[in-house]
mmCIF file with all atom_site columns, C-alpha atoms in Angstrom:
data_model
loop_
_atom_site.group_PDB
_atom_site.id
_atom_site.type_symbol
_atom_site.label_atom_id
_atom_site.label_alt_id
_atom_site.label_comp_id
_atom_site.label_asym_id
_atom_site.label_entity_id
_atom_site.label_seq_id
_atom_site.pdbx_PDB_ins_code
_atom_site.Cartn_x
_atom_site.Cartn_y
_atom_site.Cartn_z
_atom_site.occupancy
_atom_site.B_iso_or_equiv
_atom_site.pdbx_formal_charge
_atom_site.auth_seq_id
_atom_site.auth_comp_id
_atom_site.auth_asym_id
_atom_site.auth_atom_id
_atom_site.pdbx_PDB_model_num
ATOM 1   C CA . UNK A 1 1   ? 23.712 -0.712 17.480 1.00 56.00 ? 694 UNK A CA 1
ATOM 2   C CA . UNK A 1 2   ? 23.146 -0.454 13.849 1.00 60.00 ? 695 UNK A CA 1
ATOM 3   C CA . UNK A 1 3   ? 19.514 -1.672 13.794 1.00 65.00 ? 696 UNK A CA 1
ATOM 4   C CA . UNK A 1 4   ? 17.160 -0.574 10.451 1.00 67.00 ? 697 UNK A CA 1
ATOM 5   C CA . UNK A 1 5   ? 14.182 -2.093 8.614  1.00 71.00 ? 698 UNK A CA 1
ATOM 6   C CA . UNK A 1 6   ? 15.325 -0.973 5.418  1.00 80.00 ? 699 UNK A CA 1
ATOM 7   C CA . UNK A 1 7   ? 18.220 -0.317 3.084  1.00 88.00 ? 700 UNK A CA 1
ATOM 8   C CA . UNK A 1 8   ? 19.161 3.770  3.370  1.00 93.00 ? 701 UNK A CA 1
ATOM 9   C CA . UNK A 1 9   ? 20.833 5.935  0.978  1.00 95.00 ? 702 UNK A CA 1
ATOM 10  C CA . UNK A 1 10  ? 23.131 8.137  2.997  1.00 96.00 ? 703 UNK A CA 1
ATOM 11  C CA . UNK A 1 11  ? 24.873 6.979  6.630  1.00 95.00 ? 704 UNK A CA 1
ATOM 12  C CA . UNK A 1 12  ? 26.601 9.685  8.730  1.00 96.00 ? 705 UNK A CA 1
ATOM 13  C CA . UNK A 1 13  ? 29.225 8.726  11.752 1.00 94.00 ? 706 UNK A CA 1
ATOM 14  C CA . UNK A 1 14  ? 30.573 11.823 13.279 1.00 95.00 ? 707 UNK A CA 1
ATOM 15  C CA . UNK A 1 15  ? 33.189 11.138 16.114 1.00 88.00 ? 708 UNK A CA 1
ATOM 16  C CA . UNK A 1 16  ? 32.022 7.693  16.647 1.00 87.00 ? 709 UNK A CA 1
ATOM 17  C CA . UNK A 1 17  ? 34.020 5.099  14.573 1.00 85.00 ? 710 UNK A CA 1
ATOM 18  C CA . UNK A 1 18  ? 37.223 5.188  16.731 1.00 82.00 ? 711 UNK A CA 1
ATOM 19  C CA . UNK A 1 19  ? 34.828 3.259  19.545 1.00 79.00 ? 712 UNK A CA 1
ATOM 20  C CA . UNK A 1 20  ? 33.917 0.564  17.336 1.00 83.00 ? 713 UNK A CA 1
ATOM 21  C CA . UNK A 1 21  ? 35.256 -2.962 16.177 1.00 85.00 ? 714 UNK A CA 1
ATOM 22  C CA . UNK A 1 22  ? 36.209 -1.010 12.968 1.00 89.00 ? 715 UNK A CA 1
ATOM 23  C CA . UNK A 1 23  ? 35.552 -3.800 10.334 1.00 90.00 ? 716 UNK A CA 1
ATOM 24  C CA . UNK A 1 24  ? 31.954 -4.659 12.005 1.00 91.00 ? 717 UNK A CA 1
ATOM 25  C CA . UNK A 1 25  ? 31.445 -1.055 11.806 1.00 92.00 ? 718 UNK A CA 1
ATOM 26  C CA . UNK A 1 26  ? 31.919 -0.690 7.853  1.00 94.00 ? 719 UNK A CA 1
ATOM 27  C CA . UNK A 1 27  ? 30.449 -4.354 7.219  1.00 94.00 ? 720 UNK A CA 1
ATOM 28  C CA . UNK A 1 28  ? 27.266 -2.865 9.048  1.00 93.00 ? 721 UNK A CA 1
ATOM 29  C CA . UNK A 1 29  ? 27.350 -0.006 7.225  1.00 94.00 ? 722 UNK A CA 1
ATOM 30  C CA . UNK A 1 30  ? 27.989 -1.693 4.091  1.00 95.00 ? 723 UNK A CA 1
ATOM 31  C CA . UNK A 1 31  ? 25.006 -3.780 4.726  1.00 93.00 ? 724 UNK A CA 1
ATOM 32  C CA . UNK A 1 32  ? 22.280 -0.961 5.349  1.00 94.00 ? 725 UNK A CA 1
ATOM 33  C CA . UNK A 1 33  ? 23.281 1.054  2.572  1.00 95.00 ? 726 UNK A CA 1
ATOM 34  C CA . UNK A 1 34  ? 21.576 0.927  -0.850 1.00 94.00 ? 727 UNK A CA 1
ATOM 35  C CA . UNK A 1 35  ? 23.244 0.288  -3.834 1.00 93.00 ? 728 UNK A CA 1
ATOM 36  C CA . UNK A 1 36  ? 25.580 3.486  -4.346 1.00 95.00 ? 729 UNK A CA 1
ATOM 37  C CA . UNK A 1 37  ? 24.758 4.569  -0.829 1.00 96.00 ? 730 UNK A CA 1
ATOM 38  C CA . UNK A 1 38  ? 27.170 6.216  0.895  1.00 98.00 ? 731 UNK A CA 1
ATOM 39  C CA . UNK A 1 39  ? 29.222 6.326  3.654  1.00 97.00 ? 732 UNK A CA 1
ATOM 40  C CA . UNK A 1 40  ? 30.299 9.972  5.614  1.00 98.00 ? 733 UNK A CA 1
ATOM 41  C CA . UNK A 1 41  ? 32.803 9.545  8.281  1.00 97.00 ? 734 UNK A CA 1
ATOM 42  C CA . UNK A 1 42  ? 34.203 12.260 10.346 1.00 96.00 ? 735 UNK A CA 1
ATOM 43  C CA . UNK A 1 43  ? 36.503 11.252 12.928 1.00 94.00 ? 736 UNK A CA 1
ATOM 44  C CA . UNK A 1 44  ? 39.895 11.686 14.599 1.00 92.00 ? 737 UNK A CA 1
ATOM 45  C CA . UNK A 1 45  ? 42.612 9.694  13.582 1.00 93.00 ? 738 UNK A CA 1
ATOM 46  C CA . UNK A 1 46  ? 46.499 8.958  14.346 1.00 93.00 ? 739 UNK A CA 1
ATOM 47  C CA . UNK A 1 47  ? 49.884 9.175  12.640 1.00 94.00 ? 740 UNK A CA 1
ATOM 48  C CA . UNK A 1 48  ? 50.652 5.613  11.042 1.00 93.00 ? 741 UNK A CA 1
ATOM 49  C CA . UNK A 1 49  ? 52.353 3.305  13.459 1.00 92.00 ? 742 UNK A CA 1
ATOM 50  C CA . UNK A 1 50  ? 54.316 -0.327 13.353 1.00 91.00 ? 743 UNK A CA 1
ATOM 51  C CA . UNK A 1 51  ? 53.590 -1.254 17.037 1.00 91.00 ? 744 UNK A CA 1
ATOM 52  C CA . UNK A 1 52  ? 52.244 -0.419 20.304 1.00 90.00 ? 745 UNK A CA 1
ATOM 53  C CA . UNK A 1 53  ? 54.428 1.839  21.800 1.00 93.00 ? 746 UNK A CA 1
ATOM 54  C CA . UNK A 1 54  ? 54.602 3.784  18.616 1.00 94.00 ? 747 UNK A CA 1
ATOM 55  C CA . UNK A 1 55  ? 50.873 4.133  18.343 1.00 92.00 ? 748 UNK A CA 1
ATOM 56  C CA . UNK A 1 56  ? 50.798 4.793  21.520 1.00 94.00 ? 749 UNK A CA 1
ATOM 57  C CA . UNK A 1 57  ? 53.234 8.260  21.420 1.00 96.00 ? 750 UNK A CA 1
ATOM 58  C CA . UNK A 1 58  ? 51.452 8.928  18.289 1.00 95.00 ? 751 UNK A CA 1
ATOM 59  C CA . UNK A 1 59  ? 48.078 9.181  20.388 1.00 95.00 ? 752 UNK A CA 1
ATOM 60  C CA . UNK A 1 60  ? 49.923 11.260 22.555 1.00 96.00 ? 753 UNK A CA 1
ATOM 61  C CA . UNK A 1 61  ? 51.230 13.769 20.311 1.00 96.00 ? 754 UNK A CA 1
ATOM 62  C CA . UNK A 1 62  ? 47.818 13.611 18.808 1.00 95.00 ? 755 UNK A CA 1
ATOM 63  C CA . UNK A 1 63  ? 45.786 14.537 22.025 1.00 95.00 ? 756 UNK A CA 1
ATOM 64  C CA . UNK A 1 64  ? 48.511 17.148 23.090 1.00 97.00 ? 757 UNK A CA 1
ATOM 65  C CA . UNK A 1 65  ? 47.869 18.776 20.026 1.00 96.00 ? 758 UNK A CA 1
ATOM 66  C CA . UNK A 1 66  ? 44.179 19.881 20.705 1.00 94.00 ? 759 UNK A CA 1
ATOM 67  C CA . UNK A 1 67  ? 45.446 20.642 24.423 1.00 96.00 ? 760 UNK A CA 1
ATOM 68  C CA . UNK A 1 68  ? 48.668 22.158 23.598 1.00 96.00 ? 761 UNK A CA 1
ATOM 69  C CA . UNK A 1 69  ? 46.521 25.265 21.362 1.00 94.00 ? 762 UNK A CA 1
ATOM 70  C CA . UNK A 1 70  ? 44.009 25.764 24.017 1.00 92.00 ? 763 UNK A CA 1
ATOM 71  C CA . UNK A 1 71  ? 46.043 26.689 27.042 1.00 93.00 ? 764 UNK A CA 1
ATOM 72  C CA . UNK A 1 72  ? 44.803 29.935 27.446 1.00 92.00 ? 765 UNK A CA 1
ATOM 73  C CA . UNK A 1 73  ? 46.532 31.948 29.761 1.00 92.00 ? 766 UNK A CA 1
ATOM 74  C CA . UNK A 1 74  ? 44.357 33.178 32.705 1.00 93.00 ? 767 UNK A CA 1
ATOM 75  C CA . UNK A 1 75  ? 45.210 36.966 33.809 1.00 91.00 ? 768 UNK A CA 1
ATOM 76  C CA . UNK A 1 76  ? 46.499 36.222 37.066 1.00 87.00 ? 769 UNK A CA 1
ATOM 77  C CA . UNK A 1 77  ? 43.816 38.357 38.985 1.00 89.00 ? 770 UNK A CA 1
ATOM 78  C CA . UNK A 1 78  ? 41.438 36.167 37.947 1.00 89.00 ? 771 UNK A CA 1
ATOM 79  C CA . UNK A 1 79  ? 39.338 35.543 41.407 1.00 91.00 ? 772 UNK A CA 1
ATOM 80  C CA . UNK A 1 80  ? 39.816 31.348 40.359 1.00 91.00 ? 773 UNK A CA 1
ATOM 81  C CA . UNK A 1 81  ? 38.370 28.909 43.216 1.00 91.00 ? 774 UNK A CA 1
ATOM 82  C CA . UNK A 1 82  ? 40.951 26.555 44.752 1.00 91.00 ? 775 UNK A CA 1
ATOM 83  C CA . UNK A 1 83  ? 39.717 23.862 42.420 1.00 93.00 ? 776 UNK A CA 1
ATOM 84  C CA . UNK A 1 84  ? 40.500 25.798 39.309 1.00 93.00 ? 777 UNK A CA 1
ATOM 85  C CA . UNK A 1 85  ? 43.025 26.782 40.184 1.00 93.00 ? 778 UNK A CA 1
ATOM 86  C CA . UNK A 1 86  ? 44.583 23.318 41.006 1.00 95.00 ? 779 UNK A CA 1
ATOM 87  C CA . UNK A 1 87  ? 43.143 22.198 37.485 1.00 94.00 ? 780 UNK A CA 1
ATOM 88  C CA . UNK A 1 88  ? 44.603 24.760 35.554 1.00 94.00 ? 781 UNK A CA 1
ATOM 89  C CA . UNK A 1 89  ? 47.856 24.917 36.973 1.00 95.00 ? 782 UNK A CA 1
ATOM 90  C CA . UNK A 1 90  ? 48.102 20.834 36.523 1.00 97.00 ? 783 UNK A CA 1
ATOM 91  C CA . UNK A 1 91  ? 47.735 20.812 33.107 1.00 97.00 ? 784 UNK A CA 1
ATOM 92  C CA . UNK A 1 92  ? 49.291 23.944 32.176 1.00 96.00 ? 785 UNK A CA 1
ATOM 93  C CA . UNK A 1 93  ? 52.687 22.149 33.458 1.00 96.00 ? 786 UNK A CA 1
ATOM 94  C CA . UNK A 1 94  ? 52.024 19.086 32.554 1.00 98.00 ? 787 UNK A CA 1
ATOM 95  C CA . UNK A 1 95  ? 50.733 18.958 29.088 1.00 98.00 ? 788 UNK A CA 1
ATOM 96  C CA . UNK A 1 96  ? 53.663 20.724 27.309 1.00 98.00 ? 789 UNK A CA 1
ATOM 97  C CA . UNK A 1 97  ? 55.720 18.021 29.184 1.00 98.00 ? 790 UNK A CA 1
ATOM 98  C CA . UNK A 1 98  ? 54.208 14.955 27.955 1.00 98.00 ? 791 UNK A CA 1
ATOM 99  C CA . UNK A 1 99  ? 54.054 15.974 24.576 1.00 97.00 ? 792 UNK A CA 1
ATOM 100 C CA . UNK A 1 100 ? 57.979 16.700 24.588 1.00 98.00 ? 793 UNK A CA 1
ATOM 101 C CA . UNK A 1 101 ? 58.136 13.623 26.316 1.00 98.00 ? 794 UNK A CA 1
ATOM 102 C CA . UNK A 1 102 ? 56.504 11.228 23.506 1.00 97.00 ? 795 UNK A CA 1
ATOM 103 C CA . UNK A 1 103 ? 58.045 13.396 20.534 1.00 95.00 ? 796 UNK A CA 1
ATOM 104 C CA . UNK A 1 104 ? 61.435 12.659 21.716 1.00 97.00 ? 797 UNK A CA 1
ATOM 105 C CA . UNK A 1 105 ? 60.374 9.083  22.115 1.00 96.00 ? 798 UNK A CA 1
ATOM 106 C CA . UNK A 1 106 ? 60.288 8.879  25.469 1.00 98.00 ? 799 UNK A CA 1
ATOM 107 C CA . UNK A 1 107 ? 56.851 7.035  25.325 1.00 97.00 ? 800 UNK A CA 1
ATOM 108 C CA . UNK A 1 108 ? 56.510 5.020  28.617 1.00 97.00 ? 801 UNK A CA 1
ATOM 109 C CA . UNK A 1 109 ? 57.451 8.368  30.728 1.00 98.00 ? 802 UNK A CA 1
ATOM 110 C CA . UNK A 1 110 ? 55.001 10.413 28.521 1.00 98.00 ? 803 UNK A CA 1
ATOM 111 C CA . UNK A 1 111 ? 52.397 7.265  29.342 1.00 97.00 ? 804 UNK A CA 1
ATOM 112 C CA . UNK A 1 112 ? 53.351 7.487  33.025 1.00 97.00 ? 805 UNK A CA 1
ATOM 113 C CA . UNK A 1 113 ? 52.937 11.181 33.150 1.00 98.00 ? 806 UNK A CA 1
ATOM 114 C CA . UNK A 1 114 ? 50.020 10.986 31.192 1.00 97.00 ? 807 UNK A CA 1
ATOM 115 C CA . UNK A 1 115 ? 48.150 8.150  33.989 1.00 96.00 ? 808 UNK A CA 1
ATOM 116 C CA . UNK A 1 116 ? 49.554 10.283 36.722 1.00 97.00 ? 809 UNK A CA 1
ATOM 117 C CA . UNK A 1 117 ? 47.783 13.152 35.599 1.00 97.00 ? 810 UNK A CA 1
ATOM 118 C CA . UNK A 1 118 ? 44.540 11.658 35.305 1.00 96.00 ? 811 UNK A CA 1
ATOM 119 C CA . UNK A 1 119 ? 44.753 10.248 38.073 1.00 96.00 ? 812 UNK A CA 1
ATOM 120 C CA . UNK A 1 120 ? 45.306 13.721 39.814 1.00 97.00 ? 813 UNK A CA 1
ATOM 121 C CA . UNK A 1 121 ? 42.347 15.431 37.830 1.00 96.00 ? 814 UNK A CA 1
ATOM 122 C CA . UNK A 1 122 ? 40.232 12.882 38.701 1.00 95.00 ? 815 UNK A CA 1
ATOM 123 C CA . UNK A 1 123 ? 40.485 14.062 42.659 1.00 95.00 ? 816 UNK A CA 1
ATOM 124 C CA . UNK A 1 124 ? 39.569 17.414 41.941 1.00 92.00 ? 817 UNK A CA 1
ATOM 125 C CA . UNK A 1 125 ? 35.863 18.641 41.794 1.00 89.00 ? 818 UNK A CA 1
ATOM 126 C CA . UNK A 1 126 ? 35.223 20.378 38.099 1.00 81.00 ? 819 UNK A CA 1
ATOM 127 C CA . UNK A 1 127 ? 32.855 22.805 38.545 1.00 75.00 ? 820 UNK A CA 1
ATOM 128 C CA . UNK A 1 128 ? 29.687 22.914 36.908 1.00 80.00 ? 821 UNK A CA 1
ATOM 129 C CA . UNK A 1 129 ? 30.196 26.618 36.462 1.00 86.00 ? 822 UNK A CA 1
ATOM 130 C CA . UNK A 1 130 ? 33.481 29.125 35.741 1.00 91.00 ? 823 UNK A CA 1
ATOM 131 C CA . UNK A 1 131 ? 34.595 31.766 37.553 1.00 91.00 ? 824 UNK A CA 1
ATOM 132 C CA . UNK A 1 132 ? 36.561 32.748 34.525 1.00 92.00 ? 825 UNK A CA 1
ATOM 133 C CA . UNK A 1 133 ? 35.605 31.723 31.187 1.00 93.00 ? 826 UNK A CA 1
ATOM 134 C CA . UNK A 1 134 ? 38.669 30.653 30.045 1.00 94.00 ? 827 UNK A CA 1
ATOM 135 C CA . UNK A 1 135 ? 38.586 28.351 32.799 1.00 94.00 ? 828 UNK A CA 1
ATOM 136 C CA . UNK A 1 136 ? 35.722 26.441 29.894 1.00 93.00 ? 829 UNK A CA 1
ATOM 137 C CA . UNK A 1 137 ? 39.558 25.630 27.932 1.00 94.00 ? 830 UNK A CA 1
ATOM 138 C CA . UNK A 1 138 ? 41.378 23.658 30.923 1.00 94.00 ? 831 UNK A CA 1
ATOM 139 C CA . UNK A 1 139 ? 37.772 22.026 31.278 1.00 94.00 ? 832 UNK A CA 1
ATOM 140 C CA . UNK A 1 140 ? 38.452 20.778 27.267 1.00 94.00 ? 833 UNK A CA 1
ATOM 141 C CA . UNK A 1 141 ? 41.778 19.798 28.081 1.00 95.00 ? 834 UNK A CA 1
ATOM 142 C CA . UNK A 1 142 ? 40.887 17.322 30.948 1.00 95.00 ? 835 UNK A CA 1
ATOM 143 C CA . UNK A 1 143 ? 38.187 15.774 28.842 1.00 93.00 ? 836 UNK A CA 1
ATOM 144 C CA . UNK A 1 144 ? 40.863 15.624 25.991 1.00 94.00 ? 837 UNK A CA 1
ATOM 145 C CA . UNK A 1 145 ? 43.285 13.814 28.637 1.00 96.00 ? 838 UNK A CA 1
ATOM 146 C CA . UNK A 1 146 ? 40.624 11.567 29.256 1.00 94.00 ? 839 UNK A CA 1
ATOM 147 C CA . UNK A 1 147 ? 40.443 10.694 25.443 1.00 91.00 ? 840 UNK A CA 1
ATOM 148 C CA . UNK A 1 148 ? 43.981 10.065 25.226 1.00 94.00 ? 841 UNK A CA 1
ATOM 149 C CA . UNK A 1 149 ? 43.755 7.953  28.202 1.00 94.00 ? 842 UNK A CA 1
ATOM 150 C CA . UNK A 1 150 ? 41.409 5.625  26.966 1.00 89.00 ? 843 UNK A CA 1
ATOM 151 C CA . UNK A 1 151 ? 43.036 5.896  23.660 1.00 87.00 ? 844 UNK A CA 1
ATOM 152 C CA . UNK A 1 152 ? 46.172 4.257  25.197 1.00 88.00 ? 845 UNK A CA 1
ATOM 153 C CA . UNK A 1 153 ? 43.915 1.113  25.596 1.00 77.00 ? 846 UNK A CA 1
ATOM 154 C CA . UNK A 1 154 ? 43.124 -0.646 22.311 1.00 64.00 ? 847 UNK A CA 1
ATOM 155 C CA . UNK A 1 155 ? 40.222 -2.419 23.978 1.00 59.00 ? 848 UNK A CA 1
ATOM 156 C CA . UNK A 1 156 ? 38.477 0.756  25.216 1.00 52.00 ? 849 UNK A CA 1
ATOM 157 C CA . UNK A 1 157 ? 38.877 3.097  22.177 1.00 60.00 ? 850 UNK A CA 1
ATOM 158 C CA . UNK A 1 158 ? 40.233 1.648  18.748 1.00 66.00 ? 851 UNK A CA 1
ATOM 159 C CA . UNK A 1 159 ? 41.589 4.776  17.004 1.00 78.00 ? 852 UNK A CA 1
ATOM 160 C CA . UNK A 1 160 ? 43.331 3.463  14.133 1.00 87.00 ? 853 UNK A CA 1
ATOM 161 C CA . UNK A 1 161 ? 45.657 5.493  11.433 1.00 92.00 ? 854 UNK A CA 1
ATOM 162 C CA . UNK A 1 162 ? 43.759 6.834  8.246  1.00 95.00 ? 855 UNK A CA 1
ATOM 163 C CA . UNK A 1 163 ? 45.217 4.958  5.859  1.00 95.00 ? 856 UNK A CA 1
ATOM 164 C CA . UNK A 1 164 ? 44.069 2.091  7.389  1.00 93.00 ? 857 UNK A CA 1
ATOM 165 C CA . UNK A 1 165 ? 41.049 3.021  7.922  1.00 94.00 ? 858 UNK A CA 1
ATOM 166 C CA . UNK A 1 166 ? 40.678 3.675  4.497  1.00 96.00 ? 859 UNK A CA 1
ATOM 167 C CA . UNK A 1 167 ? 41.948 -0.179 3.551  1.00 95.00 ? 860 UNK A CA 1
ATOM 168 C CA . UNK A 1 168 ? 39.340 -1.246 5.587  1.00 95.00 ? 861 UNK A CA 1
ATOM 169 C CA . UNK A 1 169 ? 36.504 0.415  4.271  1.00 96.00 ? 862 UNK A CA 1
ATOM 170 C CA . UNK A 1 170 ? 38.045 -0.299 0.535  1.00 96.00 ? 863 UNK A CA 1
ATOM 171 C CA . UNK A 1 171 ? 38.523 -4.042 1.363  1.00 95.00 ? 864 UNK A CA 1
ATOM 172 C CA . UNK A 1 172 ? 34.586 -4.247 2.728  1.00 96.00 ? 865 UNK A CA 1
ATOM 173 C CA . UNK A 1 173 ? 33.396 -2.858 -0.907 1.00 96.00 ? 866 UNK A CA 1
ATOM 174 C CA . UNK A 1 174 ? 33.375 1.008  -0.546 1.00 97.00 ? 867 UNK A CA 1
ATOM 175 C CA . UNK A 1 175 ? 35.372 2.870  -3.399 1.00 97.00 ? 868 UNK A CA 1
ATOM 176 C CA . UNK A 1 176 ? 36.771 6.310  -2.126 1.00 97.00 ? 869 UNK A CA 1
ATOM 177 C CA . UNK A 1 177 ? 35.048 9.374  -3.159 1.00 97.00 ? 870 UNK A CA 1
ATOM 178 C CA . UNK A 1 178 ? 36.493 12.316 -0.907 1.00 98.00 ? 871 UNK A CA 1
ATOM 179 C CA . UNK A 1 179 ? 39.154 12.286 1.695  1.00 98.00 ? 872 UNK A CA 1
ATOM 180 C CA . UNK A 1 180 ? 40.119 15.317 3.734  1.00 97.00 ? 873 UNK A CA 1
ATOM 181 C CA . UNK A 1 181 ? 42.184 16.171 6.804  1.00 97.00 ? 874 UNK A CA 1
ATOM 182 C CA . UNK A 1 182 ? 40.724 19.206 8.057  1.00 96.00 ? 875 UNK A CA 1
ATOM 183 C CA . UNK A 1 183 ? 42.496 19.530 11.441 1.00 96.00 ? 876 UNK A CA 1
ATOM 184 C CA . UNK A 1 184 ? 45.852 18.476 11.430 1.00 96.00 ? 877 UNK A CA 1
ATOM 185 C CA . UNK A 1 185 ? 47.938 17.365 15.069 1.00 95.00 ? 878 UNK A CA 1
ATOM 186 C CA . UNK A 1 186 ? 50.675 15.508 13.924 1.00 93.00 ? 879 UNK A CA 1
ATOM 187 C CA . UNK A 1 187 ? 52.657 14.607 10.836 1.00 92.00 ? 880 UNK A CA 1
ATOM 188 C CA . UNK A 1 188 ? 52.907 16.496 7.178  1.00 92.00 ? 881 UNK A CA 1
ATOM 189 C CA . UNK A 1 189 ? 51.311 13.826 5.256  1.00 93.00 ? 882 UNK A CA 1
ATOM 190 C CA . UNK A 1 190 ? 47.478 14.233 4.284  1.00 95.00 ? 883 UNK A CA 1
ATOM 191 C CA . UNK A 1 191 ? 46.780 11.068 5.634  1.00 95.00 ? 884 UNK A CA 1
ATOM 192 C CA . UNK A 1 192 ? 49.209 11.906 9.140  1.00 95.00 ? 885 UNK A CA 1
ATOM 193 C CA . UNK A 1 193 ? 47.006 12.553 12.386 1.00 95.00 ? 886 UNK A CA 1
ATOM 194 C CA . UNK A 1 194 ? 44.221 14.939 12.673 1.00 96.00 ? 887 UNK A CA 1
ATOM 195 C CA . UNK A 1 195 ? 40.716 15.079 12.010 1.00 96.00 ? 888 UNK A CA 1
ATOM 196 C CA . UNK A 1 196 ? 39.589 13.719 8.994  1.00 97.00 ? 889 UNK A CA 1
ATOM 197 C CA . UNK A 1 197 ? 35.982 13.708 6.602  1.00 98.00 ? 890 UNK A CA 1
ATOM 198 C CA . UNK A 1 198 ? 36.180 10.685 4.387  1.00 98.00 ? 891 UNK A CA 1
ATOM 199 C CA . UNK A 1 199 ? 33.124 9.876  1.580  1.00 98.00 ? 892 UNK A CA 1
ATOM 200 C CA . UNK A 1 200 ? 32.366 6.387  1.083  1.00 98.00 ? 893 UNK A CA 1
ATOM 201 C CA . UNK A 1 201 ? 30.531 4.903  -1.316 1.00 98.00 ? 894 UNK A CA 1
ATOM 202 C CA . UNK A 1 202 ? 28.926 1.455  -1.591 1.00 96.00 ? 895 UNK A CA 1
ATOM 203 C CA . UNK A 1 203 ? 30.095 -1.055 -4.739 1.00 90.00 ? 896 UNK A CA 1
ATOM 204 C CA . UNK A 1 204 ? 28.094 -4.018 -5.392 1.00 75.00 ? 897 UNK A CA 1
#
């Protein structure tokens, strides 16, 4: 909740705006901030989309990103428990699947793939501590998977393209001061998926 006794100068969202009825968010921001406040959002986004099942394989290829660079290979004499092991070797097949899957547009098999592999995950025990460190990455990755599987459902977790994001915030009364994508998963475009810092600020 966005709950203040006072007008503020500066407002700072880090990771949290994709979980949020994104026009409430901004009004509320909009409506704490002083005149010329501003507005710093830092936040994952998606590739722009026309419907569902294209937002939905661009969530995909955006979450297979992140998971895609961190499959570290584990030297095989790594002394793994049976539950890492299981973990690891899940995702290690599975992941580069999907994400061919949904850039080929094969989106409801990527989707079904996707659920199935949560759904496997979630039967394992993740340790609390590694018996390898690298064992930390597949750890990532099935928290990432459970991103992208909540992503999938607009009324869990509203990530939105940037563009529109930044329509939004321009239609509520902030002008555009800074926009960067500073981790890019899919698309060439500057405002294609990825993580991205925009500066807000407030007009009156």
């Amino acid at each position: 909740k966005f709950e203040y006794d006072k007008e503020v100068s500066l407002i700072i969202s880090v990771g949290a705006s994709h979980r949020m009825n994104l026009p409430i968010f901004l009004q509320k921001s909009h409506d704490l901030l002083e005149e010329n406040g501003i507005l710093i959002v830092s936040d994952e986004f998606v590739s722009p989309y026309n419907d569902r099942t294209e937002r939905a394989g661009n969530i995909i290829s955006h979450h297979t990103k992140y998971m895609l660079e961190t499959l570290a290979e584990i030297p095989e004499d790594a002394d793994l428990t049976d539950e890492e092991r299981k973990m690891v070797d899940l995702l290690s097949r599975n992941i580069p699947l999907i994400s061919y899957l949904a850039e080929i547009g094969e989106v409801r098999t990527a989707i079904s793939y996707a659920f199935q592999l949560f759904r496997d995950l979630s039967k394992i025990s993740i340790p609390s501590r590694f018996s390898h460190p690298l064992v930390s990455y597949y750890v990532f990755q099935y928290l990432e998977l459970s991103e992208m599987v909540a992503g999938l459902d607009y009324e869990v977790e509203r990530k939105t393209y940037a563009d529109r994001f930044k329509s939004l915030a321009e239609e509520t009364g902030f002008s555009l001061l800074h926009h960067t994508r500073i981790y890019a998963t899919h698309g060439a475009g500057d405002m294609d998926a990825g993580t991205h810092v925009f500066v807000l600020k407030k007009e009156v």
